Tab-separated table of C-alpha atoms in Angstrom:
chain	number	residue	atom	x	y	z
A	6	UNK	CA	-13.137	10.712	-12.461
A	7	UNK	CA	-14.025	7.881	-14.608
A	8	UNK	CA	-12.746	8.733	-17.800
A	9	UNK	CA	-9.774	9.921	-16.274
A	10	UNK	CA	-9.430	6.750	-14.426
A	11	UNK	CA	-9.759	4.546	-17.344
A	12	UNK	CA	-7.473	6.426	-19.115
A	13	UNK	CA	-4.467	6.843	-17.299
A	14	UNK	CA	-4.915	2.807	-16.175
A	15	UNK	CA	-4.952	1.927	-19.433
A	16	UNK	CA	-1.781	4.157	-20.348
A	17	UNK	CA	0.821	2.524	-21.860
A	18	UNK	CA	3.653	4.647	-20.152
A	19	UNK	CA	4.007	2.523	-16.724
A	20	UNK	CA	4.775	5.953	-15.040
A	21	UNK	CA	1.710	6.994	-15.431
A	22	UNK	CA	-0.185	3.499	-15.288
A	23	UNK	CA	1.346	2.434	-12.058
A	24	UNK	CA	1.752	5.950	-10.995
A	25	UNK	CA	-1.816	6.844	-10.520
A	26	UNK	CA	-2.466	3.581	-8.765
A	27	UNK	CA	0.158	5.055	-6.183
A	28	UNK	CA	-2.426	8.533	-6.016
A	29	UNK	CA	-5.881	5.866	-5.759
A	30	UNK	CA	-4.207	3.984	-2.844
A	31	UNK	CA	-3.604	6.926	-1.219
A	32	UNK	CA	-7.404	8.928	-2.280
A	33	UNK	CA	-8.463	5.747	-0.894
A	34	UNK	CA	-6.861	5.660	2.457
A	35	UNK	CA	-7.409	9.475	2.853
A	36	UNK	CA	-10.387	10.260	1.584
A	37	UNK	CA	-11.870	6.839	0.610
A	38	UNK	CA	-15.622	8.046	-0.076
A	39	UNK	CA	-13.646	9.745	-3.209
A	40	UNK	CA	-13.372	6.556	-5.148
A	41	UNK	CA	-16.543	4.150	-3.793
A	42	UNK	CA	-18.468	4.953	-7.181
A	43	UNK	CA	-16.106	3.282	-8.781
A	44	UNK	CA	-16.765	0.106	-6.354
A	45	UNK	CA	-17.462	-2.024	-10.453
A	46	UNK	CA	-14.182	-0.574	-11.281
A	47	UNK	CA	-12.340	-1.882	-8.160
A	48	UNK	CA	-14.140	-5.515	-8.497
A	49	UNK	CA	-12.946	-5.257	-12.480
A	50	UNK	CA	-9.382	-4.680	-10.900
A	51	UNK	CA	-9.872	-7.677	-8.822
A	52	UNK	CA	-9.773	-10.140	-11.465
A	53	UNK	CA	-7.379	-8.576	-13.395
A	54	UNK	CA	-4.472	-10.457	-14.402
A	55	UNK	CA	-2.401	-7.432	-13.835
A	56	UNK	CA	-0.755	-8.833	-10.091
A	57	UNK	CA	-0.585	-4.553	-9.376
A	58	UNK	CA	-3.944	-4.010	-10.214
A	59	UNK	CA	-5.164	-6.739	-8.148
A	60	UNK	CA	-3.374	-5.886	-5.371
A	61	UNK	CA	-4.057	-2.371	-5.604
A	62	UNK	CA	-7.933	-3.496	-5.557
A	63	UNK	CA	-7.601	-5.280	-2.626
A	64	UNK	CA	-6.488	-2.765	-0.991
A	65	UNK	CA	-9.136	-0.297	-1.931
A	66	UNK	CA	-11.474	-2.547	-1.120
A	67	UNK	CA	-10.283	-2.870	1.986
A	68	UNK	CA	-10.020	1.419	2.628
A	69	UNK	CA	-14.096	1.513	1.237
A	70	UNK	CA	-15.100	-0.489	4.250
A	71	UNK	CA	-14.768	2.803	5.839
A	72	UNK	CA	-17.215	4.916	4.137
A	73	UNK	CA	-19.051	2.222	2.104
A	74	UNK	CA	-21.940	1.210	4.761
A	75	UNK	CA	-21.429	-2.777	3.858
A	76	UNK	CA	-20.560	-2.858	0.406
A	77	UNK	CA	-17.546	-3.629	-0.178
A	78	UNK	CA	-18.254	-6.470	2.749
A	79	UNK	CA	-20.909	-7.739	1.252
A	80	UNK	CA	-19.966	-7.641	-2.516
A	81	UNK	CA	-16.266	-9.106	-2.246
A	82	UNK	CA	-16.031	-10.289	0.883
A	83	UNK	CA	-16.377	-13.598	0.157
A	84	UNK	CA	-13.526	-13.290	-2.738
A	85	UNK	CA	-11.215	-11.503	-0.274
A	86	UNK	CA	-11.611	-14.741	2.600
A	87	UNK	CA	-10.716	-17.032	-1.004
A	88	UNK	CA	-7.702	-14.248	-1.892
A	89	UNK	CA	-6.559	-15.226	1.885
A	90	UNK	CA	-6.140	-18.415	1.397
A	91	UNK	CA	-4.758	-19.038	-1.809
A	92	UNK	CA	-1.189	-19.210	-0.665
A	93	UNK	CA	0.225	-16.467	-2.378
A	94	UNK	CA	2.060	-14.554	0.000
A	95	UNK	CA	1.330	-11.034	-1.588
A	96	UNK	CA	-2.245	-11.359	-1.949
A	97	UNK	CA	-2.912	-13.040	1.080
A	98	UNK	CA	-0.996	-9.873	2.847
A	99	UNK	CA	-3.146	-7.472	0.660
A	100	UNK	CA	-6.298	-9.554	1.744
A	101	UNK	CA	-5.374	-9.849	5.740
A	102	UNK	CA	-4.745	-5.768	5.310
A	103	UNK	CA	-8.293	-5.345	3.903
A	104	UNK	CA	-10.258	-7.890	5.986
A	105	UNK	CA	-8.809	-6.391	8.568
A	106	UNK	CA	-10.348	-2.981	8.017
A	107	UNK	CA	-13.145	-4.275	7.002
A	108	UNK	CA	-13.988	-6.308	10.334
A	109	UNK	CA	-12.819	-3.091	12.033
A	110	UNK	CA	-15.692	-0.938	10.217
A	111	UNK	CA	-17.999	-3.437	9.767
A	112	UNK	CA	-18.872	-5.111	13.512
A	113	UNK	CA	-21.118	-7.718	12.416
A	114	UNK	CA	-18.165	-9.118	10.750
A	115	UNK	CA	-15.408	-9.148	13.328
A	116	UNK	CA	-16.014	-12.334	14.232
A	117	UNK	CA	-15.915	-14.066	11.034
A	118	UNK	CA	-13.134	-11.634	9.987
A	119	UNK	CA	-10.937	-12.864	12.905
A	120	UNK	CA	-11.882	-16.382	12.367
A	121	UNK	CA	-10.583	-16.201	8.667
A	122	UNK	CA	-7.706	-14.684	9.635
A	123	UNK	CA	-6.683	-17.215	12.138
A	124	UNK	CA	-6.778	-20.129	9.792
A	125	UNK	CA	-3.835	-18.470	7.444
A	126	UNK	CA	-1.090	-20.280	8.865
A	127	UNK	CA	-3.165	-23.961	8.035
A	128	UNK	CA	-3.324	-23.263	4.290
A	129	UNK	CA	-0.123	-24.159	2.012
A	130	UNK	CA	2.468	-21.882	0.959
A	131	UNK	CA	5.361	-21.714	-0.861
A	132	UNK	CA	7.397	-22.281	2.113
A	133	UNK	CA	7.805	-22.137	5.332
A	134	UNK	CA	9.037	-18.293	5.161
A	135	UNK	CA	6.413	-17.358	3.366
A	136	UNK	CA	3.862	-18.881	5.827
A	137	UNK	CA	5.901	-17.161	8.828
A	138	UNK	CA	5.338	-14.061	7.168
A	139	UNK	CA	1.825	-14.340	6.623
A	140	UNK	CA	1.083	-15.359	10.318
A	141	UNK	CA	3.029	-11.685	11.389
A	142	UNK	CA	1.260	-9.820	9.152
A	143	UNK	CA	-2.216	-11.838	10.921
A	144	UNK	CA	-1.133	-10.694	14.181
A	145	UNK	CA	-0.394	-7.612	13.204
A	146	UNK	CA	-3.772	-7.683	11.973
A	147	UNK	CA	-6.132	-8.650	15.245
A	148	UNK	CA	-4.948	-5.684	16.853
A	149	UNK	CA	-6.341	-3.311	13.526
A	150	UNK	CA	-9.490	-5.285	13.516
A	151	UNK	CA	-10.627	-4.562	17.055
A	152	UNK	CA	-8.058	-4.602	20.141
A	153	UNK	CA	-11.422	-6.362	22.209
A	154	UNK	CA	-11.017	-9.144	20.152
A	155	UNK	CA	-7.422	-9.985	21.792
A	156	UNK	CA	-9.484	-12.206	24.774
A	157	UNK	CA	-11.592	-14.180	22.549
A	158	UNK	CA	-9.874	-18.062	23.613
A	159	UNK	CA	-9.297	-18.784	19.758
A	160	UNK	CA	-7.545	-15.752	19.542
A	161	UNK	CA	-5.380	-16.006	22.828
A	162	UNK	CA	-4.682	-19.493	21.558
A	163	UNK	CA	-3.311	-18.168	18.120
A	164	UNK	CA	-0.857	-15.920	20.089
A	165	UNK	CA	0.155	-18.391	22.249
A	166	UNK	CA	1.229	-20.709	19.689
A	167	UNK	CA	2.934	-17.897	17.896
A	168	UNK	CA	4.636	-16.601	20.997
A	169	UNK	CA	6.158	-20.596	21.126
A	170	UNK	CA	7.257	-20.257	17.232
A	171	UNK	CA	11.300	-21.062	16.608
A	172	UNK	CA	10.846	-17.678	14.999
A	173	UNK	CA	12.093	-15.268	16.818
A	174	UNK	CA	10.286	-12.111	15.180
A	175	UNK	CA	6.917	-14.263	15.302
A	176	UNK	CA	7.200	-15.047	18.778
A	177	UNK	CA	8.302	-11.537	19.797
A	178	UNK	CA	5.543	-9.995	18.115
A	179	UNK	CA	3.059	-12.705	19.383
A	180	UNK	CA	4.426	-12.033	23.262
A	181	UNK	CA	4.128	-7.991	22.962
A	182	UNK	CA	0.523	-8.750	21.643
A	183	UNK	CA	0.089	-11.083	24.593
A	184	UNK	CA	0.951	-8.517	26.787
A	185	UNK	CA	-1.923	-6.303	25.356
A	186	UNK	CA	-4.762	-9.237	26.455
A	187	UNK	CA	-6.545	-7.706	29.298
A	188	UNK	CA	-6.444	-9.819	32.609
């Protein structure tokens, strides 16, 4: 797979270039154990300066936690928490959908996973639309991470500011979640 890999990301037809990154995000989410001996290649991607590419890692790395036993935790966590708060909207969506799934298949991170997620909305964006995004796509998130999690106080503080937000999506997500917070 890695010749082929190399080859068809390095096409210079984008059909095929951005194509097959279309077929690795879905190996990945399917069958995810598939592409985790290509965990250099996906840490490569991550510093590309190729937005796609990056993305596209992030995401991967975030399917591996599945299979990978700790390693994509271990080796990019860390870069994922910095993707997360570096106030671009796309990444920082990419990286909430990967921490997510990694604090979901990785318990010994929940906790840290969660507490990185909840301090999205203090870090500057663009604008205020932007950071209203990111916050839905967090609470989206604490539910994919681990449903338990919902009764931790920092977390049923989180959705109780969100279910106060002048936004009405935010705070319509936030109170559906809060109705999911066991008694």
């Amino acid at each position: 797979m890695t010749t082929l890999l190399l080859e068809k990301l390095s096409s210079k037809d984008p059909k095929i270039k951005y194509g097959y990154l279309k077929v690795l995000l879905q190996t990945a989410e399917e069958r995810p154990a598939q592409l985790l001996p290509q965990m250099e290649t996906w840490g490569n991607m991550l510093h590309s300066s190729n937005k796609i590419f990056k993305w596209t890692a992030i995401e991967i790395i975030g399917y591996l936690a599945a299979c990978d036993e700790g390693q994509a935790s271990s080796d990019y966590f860390d870069e994922l928490v910095h993707i997360l708060h570096n106030g671009e909207l796309i990444e920082v969506g990419h990286a909430i959908a990967a921490l997510a799934r990694i604090g979901r298949h990785h318990p010994g991170l929940t906790s840290e996973v969660i507490s990185k997620l909840l301090k999205v909305p203090e870090k500057p964006f663009k604008s205020e639309t932007c950071r209203d995004i990111a916050i839905g796509k967090v609470l989206d998130a604490l539910t994919a991470v681990n449903p338990d999690m919902l009764s931790e106080p920092d977390v049923n503080k989180f959705i109780a500011k969100q279910a106060k937000s002048s936004k009405k999506s935010l705070a319509t997500r936030a109170k559906r979640l809060a109705k999911r917070i066991p008694a």
